[in-house]
mmCIF file of C-alpha atoms in Angstrom:
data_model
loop_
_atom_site.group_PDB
_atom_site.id
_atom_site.type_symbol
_atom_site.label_atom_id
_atom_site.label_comp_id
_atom_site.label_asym_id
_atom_site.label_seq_id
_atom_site.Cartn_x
_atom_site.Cartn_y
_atom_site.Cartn_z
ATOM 1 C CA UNK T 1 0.000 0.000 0.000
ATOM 2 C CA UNK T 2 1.560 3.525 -0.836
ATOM 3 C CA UNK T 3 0.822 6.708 1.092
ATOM 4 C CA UNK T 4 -1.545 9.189 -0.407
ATOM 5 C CA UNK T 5 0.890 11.753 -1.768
ATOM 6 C CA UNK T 6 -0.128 15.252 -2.899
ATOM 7 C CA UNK T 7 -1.678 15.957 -6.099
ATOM 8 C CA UNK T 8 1.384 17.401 -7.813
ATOM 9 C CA UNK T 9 3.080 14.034 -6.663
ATOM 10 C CA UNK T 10 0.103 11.571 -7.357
ATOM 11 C CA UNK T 11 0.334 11.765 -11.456
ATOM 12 C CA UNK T 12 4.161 10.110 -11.149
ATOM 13 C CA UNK T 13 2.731 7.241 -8.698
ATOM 14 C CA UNK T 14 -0.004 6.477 -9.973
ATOM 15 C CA UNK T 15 1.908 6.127 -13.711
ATOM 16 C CA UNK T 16 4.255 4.021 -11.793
ATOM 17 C CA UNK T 17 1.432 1.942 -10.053
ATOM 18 C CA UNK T 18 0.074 1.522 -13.814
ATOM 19 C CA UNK T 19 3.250 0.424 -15.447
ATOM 20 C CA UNK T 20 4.951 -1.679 -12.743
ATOM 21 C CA UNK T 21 1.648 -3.203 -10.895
ATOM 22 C CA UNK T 22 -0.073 -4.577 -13.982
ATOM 23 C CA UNK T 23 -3.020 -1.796 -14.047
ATOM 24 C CA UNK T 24 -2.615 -1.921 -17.446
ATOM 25 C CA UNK T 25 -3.867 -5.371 -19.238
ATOM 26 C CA UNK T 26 -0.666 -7.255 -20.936
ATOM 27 C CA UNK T 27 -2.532 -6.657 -24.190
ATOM 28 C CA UNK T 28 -2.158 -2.697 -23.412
ATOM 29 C CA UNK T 29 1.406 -2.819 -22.194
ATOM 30 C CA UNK T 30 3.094 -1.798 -26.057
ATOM 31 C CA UNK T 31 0.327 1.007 -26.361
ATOM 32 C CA UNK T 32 2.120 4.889 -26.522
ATOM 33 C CA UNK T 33 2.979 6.934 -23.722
ATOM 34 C CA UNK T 34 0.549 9.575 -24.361
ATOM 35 C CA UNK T 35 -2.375 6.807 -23.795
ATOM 36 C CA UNK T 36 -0.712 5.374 -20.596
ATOM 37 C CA UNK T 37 -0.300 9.264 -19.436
ATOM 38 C CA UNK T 38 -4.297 9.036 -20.202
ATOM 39 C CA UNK T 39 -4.577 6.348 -18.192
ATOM 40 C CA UNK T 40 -2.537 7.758 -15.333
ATOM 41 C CA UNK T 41 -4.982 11.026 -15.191
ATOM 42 C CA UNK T 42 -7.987 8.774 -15.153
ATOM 43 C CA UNK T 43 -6.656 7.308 -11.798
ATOM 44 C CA UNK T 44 -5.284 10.394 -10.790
ATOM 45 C CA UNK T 45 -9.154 12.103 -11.361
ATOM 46 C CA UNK T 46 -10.353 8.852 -9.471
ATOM 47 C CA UNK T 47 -8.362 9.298 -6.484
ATOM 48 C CA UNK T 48 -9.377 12.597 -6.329
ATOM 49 C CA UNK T 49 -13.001 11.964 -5.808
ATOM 50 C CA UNK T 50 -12.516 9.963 -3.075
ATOM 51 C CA UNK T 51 -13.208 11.747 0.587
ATOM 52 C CA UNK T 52 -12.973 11.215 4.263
ATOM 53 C CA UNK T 53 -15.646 11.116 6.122
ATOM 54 C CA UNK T 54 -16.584 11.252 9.902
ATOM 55 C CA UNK T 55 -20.208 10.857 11.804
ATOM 56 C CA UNK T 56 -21.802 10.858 14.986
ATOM 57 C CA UNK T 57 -24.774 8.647 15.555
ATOM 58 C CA UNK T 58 -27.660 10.068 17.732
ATOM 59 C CA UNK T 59 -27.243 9.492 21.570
ATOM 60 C CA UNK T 60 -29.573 6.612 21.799
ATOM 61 C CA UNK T 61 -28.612 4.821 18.077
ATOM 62 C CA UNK T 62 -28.873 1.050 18.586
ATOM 63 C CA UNK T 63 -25.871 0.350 16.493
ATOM 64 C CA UNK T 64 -23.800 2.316 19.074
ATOM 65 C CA UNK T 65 -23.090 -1.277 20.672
ATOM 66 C CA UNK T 66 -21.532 -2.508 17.929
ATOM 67 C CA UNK T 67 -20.157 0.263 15.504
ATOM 68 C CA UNK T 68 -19.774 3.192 18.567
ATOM 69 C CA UNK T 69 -21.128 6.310 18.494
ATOM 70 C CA UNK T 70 -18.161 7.789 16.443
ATOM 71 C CA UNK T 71 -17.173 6.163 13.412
ATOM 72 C CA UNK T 72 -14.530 7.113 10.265
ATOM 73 C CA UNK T 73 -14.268 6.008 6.861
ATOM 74 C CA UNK T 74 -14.421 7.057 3.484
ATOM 75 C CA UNK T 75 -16.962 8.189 0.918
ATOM 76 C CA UNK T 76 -16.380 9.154 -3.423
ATOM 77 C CA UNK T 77 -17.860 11.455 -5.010
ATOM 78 C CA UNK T 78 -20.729 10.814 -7.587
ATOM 79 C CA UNK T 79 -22.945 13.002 -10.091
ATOM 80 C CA UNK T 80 -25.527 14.490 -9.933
ATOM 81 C CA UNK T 81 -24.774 17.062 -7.100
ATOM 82 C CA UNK T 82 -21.825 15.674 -5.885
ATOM 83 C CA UNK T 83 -23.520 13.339 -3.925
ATOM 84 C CA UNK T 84 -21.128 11.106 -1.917
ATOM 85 C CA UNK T 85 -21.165 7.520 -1.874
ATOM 86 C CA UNK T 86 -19.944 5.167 0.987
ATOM 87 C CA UNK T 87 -20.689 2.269 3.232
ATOM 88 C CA UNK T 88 -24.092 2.790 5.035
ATOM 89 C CA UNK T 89 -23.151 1.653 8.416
ATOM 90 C CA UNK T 90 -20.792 4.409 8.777
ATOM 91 C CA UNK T 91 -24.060 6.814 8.225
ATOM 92 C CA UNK T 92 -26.575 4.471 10.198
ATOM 93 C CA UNK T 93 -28.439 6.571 12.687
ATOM 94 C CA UNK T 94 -25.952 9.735 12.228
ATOM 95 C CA UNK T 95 -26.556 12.430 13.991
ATOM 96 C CA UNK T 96 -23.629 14.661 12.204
ATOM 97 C CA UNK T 97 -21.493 14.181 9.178
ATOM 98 C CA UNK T 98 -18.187 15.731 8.388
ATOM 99 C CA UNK T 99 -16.679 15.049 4.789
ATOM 100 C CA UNK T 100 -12.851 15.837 4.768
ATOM 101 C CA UNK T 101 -10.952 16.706 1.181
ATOM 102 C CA UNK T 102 -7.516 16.053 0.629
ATOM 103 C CA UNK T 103 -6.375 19.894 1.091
ATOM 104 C CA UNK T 104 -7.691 19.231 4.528
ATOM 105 C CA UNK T 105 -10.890 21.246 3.961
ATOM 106 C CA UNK T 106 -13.867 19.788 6.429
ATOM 107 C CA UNK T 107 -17.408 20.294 4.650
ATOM 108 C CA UNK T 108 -20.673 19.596 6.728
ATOM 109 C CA UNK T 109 -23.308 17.145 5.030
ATOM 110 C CA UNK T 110 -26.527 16.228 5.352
ATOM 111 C CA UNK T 111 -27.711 12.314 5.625
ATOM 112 C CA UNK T 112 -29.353 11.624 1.867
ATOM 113 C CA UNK T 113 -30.199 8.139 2.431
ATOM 114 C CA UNK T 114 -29.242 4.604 3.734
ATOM 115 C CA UNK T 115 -29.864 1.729 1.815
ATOM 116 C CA UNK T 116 -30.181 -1.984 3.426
ATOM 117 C CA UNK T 117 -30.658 -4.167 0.670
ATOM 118 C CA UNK T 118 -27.266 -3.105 -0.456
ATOM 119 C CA UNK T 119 -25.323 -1.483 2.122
ATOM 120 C CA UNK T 120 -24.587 1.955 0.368
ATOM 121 C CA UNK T 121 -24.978 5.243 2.154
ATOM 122 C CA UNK T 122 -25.396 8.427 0.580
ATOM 123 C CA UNK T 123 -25.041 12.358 1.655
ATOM 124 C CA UNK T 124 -25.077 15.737 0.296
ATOM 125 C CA UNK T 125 -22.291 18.015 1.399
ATOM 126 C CA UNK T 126 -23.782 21.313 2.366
ATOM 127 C CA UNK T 127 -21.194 23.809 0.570
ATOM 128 C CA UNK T 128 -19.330 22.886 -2.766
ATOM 129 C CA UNK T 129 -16.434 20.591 -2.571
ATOM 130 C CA UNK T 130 -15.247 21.653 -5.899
ATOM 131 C CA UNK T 131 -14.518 17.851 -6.345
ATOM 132 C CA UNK T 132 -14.974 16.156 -9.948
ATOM 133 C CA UNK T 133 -17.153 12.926 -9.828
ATOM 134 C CA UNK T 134 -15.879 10.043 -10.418
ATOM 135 C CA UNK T 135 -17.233 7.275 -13.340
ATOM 136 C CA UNK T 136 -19.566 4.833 -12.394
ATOM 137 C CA UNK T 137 -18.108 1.268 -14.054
ATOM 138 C CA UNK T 138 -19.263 -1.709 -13.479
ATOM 139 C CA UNK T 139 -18.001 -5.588 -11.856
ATOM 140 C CA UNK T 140 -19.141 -7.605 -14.832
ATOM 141 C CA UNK T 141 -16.340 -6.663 -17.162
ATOM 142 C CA UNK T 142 -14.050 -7.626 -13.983
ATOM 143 C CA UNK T 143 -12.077 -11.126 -13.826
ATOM 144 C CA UNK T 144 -10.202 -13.012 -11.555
ATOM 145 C CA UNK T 145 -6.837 -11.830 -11.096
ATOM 146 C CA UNK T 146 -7.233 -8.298 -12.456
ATOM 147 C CA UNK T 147 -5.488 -5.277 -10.648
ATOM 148 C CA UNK T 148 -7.631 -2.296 -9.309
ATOM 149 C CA UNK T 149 -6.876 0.545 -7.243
ATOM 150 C CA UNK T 150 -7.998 0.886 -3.990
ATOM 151 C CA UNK T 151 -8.549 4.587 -2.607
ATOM 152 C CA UNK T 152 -9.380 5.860 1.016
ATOM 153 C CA UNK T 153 -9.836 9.690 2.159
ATOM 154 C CA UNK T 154 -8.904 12.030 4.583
ATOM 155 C CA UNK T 155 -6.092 13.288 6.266
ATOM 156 C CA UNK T 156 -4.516 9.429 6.377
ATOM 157 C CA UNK T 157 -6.032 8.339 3.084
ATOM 158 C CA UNK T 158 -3.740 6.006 1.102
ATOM 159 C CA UNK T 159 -4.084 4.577 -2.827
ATOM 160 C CA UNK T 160 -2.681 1.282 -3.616
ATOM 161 C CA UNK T 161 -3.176 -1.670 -5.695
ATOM 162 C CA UNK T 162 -5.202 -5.204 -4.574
ATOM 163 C CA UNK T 163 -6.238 -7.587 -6.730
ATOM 164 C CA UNK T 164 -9.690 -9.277 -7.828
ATOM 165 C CA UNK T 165 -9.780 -12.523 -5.888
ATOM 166 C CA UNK T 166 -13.186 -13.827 -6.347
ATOM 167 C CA UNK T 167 -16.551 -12.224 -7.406
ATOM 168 C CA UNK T 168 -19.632 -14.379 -5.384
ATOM 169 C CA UNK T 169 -23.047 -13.848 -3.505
ATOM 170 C CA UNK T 170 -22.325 -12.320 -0.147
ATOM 171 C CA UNK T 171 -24.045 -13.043 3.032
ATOM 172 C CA UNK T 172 -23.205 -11.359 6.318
ATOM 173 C CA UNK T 173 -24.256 -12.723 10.106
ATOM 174 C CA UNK T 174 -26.417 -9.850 10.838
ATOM 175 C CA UNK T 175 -29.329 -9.798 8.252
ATOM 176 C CA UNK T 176 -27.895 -9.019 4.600
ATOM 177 C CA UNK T 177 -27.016 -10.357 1.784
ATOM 178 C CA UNK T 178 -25.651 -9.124 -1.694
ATOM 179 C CA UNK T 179 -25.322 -10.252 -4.658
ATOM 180 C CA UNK T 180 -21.764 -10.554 -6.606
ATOM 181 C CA UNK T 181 -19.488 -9.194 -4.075
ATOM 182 C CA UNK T 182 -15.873 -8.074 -5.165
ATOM 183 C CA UNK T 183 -13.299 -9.805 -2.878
ATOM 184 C CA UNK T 184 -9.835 -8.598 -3.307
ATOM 185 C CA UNK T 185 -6.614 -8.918 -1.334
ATOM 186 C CA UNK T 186 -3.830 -7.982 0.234
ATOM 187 C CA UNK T 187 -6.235 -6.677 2.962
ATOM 188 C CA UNK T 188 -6.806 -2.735 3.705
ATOM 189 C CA UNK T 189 -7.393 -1.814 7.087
ATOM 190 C CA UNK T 190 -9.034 1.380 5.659
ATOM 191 C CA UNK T 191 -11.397 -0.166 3.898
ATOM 192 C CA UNK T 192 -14.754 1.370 5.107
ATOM 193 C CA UNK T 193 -16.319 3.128 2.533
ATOM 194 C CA UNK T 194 -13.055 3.445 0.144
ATOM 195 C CA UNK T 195 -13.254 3.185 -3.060
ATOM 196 C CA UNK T 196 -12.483 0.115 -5.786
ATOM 197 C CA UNK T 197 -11.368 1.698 -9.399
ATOM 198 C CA UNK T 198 -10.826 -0.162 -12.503
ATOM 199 C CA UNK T 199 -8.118 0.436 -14.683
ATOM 200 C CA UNK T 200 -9.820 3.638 -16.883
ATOM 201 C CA UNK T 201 -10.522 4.926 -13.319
ATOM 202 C CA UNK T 202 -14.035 4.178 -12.926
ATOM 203 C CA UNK T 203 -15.364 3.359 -9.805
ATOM 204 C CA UNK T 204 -16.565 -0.171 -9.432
ATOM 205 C CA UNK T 205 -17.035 -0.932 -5.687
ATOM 206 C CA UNK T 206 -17.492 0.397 -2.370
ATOM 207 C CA UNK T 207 -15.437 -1.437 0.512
ATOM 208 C CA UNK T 208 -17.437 -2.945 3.616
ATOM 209 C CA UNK T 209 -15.648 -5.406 5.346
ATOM 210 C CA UNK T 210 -11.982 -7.137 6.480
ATOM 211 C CA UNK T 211 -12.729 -11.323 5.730
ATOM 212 C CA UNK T 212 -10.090 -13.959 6.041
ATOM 213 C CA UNK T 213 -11.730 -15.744 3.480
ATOM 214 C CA UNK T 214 -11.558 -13.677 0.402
ATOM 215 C CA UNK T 215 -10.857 -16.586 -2.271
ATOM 216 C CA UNK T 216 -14.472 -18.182 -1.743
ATOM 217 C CA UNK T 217 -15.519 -21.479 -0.638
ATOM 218 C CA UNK T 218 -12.645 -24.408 -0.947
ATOM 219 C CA UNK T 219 -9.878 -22.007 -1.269
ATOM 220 C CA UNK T 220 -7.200 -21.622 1.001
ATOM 221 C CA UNK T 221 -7.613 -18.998 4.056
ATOM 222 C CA UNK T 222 -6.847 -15.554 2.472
ATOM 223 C CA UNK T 223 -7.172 -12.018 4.814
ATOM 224 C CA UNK T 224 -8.795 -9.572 2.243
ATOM 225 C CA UNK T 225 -11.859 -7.118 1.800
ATOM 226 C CA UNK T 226 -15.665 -7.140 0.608
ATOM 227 C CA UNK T 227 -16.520 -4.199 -1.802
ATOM 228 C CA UNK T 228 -20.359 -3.739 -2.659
ATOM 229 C CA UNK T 229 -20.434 -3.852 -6.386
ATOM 230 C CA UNK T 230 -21.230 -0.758 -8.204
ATOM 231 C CA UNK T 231 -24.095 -1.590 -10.336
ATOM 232 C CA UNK T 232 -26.464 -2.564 -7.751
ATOM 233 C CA UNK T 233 -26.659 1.423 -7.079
ATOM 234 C CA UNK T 234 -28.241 3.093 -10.413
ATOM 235 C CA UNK T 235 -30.916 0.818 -9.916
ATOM 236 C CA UNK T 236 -32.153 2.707 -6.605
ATOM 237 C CA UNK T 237 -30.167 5.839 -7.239
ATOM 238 C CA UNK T 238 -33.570 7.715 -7.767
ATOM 239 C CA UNK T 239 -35.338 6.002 -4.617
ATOM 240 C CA UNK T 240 -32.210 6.640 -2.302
ATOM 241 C CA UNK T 241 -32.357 10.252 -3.415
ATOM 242 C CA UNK T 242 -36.136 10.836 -3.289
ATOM 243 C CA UNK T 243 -37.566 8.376 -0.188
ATOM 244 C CA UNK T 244 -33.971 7.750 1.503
ATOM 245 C CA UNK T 245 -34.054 3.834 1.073
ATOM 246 C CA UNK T 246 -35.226 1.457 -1.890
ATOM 247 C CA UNK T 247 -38.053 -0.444 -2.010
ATOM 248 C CA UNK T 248 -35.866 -3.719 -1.015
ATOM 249 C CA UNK T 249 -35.347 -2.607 2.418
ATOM 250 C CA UNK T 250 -38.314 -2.655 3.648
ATOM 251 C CA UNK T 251 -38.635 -6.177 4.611
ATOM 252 C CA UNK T 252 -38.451 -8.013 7.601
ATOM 253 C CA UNK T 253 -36.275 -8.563 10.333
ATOM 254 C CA UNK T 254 -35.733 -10.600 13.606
ATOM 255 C CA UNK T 255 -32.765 -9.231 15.118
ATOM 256 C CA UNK T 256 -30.629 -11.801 15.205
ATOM 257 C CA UNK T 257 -26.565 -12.772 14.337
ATOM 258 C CA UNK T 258 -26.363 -15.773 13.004
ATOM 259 C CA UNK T 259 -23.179 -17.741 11.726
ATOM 260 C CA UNK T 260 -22.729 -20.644 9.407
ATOM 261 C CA UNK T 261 -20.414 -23.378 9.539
ATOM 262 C CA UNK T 262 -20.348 -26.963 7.715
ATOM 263 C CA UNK T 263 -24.396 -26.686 6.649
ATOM 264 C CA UNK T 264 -25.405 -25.758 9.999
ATOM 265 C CA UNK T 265 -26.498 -22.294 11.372
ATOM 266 C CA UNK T 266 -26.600 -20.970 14.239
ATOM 267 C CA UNK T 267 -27.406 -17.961 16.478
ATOM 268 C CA UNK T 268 -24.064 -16.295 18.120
ATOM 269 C CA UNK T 269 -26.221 -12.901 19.337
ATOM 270 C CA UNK T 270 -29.887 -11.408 19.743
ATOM 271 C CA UNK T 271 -30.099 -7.605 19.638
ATOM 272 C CA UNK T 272 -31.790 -6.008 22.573
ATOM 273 C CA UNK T 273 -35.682 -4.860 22.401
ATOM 274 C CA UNK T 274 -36.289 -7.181 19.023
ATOM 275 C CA UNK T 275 -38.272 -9.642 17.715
ATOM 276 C CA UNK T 276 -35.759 -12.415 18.669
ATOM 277 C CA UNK T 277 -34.958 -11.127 22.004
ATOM 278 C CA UNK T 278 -39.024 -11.192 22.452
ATOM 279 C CA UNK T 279 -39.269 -14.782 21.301
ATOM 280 C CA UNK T 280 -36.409 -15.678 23.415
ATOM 281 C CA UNK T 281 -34.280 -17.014 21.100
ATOM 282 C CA UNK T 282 -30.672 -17.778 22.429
ATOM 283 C CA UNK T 283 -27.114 -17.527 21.488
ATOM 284 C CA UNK T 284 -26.533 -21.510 19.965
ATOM 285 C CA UNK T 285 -30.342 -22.021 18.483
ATOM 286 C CA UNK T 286 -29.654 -23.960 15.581
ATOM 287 C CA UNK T 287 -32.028 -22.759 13.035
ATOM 288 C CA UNK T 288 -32.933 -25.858 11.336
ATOM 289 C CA UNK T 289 -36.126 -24.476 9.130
ATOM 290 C CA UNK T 290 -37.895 -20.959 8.523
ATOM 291 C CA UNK T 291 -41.384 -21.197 7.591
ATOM 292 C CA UNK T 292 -40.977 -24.762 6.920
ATOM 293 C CA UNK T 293 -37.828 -23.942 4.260
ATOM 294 C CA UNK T 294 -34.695 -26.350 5.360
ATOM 295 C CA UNK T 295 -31.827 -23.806 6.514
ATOM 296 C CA UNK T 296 -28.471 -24.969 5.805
ATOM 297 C CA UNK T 297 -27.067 -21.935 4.669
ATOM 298 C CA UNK T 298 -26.895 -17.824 5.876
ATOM 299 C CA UNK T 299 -28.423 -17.014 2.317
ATOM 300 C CA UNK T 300 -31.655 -19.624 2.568
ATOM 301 C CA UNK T 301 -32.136 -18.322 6.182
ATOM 302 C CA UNK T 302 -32.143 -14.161 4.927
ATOM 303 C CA UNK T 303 -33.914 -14.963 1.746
ATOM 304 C CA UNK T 304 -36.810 -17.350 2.549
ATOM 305 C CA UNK T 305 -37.478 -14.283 5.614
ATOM 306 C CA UNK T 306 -37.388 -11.692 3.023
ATOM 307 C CA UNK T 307 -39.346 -13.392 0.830
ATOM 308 C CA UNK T 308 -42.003 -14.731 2.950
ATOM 309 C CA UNK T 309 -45.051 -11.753 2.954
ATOM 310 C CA UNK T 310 -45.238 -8.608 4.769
ATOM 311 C CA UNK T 311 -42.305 -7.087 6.307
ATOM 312 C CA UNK T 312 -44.515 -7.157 9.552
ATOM 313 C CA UNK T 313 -45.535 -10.692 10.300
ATOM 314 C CA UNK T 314 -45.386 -14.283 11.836
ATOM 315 C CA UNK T 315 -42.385 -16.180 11.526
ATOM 316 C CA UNK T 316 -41.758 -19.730 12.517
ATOM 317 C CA UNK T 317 -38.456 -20.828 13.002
ATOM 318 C CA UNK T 318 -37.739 -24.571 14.025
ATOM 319 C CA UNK T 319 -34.700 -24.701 15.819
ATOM 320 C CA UNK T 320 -32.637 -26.752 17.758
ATOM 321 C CA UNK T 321 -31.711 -25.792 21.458
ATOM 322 C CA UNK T 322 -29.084 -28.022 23.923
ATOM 323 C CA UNK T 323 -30.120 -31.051 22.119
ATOM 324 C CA UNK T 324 -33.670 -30.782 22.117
ATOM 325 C CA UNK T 325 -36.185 -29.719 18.932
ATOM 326 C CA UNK T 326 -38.433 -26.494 19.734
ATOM 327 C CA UNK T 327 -40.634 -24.093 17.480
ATOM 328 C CA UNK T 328 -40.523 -20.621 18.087
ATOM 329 C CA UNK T 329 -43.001 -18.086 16.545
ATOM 330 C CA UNK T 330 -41.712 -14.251 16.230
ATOM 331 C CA UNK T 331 -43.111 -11.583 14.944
ATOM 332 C CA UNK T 332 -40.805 -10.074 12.373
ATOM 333 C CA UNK T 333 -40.769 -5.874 12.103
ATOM 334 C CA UNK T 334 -39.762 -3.657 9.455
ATOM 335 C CA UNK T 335 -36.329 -3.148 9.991
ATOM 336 C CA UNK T 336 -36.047 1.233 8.914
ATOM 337 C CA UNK T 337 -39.110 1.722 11.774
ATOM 338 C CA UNK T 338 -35.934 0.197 14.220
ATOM 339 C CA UNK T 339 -33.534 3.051 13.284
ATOM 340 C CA UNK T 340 -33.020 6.179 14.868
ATOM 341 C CA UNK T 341 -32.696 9.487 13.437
ATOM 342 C CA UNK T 342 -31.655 12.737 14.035
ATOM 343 C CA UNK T 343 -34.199 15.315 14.997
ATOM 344 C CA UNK T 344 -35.673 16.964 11.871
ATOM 345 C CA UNK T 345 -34.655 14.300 9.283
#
């Protein structure tokens, strides 16, 4: 990983980073300097867009327990507006947000919308960052073993190279899942809400998580990062800026953290004051059905719920409990009426 130099400096690196990291496809590599120069503003311009960006959540927020009250990341600037993308937990019941530039400017912004089906975020600053946008791409032109650039903002922002590891369905423990999911390694550390570019500098993913097991299922352990693919956003661009969420996430949710190991899930945590926590479901339920589906996976367990009626309804879970079978009936809520919000938004 290479330090984020200044602008003046970041032309030089990032031509280096093109010619002697492979950002550039083989096929490219006898193609004139003026079009590798090309190249090299293209990742300069994407760098560029890319912005720190620091919230508070509200006093009582319920994801205080597990993502604190202050949280830091980054966030890239898209069109219209200069709207600014990033990872939608660091937003989740924010109170304040602070984007930071690379000249160390700090620009208030206002919460734009929060997305669950897919994990994206979005704000407005409130004064002009003077920033260009950068190029929406997409992950399906993407293959195994290609080079992208990896961009984080603020004052310790960094750019450097990772490569595409694997490209699968994602499903996290606490409720979500995503369809093809850019895994890359080495890991970042500074991967919340950075920024994934392709080699013609257009922005392909936004980063989420630190996994261990970035080359997919049957592949050796591997420490790397989850970026949300790009193309799931123009899709729900217009509802995110208009209603603040897409239609997809209102659905229904139990509260629950579930993990999944060998075919067999199981519960590792129940949020306080949900649906689980009123059913009384316990750390170690094996789920073995959901409305009479067979569970054996995260992504059978979040899909069958989401697909099952009304965000607001019964939900029988079969489940297995020290040994001995038990049904439990919950009743499921709609998981934005959970979240907390600011006063006036």
């Amino acid at each position: 990983m290479c330090a984020r130099l200044p602008r003046l400096v970041l032309p030089g690196l990032l031509l280096g980073l093109t010619l002697g990291l492979g950002l550039l496809p083989s096929t490219r590599a006898a193609e004139p300097a003026a079009s590798i120069e090309a190249q090299s503003r293209a990742l300069q311009r994407a760098s560029a867009a890319v912005v720190g960006l620091r919230t508070v959540a509200v006093e009582d927020a319920r994801s205080a327990a597990t993502l604190g009250r202050l949280r830091e990341g980054s966030g890239v600037v898209i069109g219209p507006g200069e709207l600014v993308l990033t990872i939608g937990y660091l937003i989740l019941e924010a109170e304040h947000v602070q984007l930071v530039t690379d000249d160390a400017r700090e620009v208030p912004a206002r919460l734009v919308g929060y997305d669950i089906a897919t994990g994206f975020g979005l704000v407005q600053p409130l004064a002009p960052l003077r920033i260009e946008p950068a190029p929406l791409g997409t992950g399906a032109s993407l293959a195994t073993g290609d080079a992208l650039m990896v961009v984080s903002g603020g004052e310790d922002g960094a750019v450097g190279v990772a490569q595409l590891v694997s490209r699968r369905g994602f499903s996290g423990y606490w409720e979500y899942h995503v369809e093809g999911a850019l895994f890359t390694a080495p890991a970042r550390p500074d991967h919340s809400g950075a920024g994934l570019f392709n080699a013609r500098g257009e922005l392909v993913g936004i980063g989420s998580l630190l996994v261990r097991d970035a080359g997919g299922p049957g592949a050796a352990p591997l420490s790397g990062n989850m970026f949300v693919p790009i193309e799931l956003l123009p899709p729900i661009l217009s509802e995110l800026r208009s209603r603040g969420s897409s239609a997809q996430s209102r659905r229904a949710w139990m509260g629950i953290n579930c993990i999944e190991a060998d075919g067999v899930v199981r519960v590792v945590r129940v949020n306080s004051d949900s649906p689980a926590e009123v059913a009384r479901l316990e750390p170690g339920d094996r789920i073995v059905r959901i409305d009479g589906t067979e569970v054996r996976a995260l992504e059978v367990l979040w899909k069958t719920l989401w697909a099952g009626g009304a965000s607001e309804r019964e939900v029988t879970l079969d489940i297995v409990r020290r040994g001995q079978a038990q049904t439990v009936k919950l009743q499921s809520v709609d998981r934005m009426k959970t979240l907390r919000s600011a006063q006036g938004i």
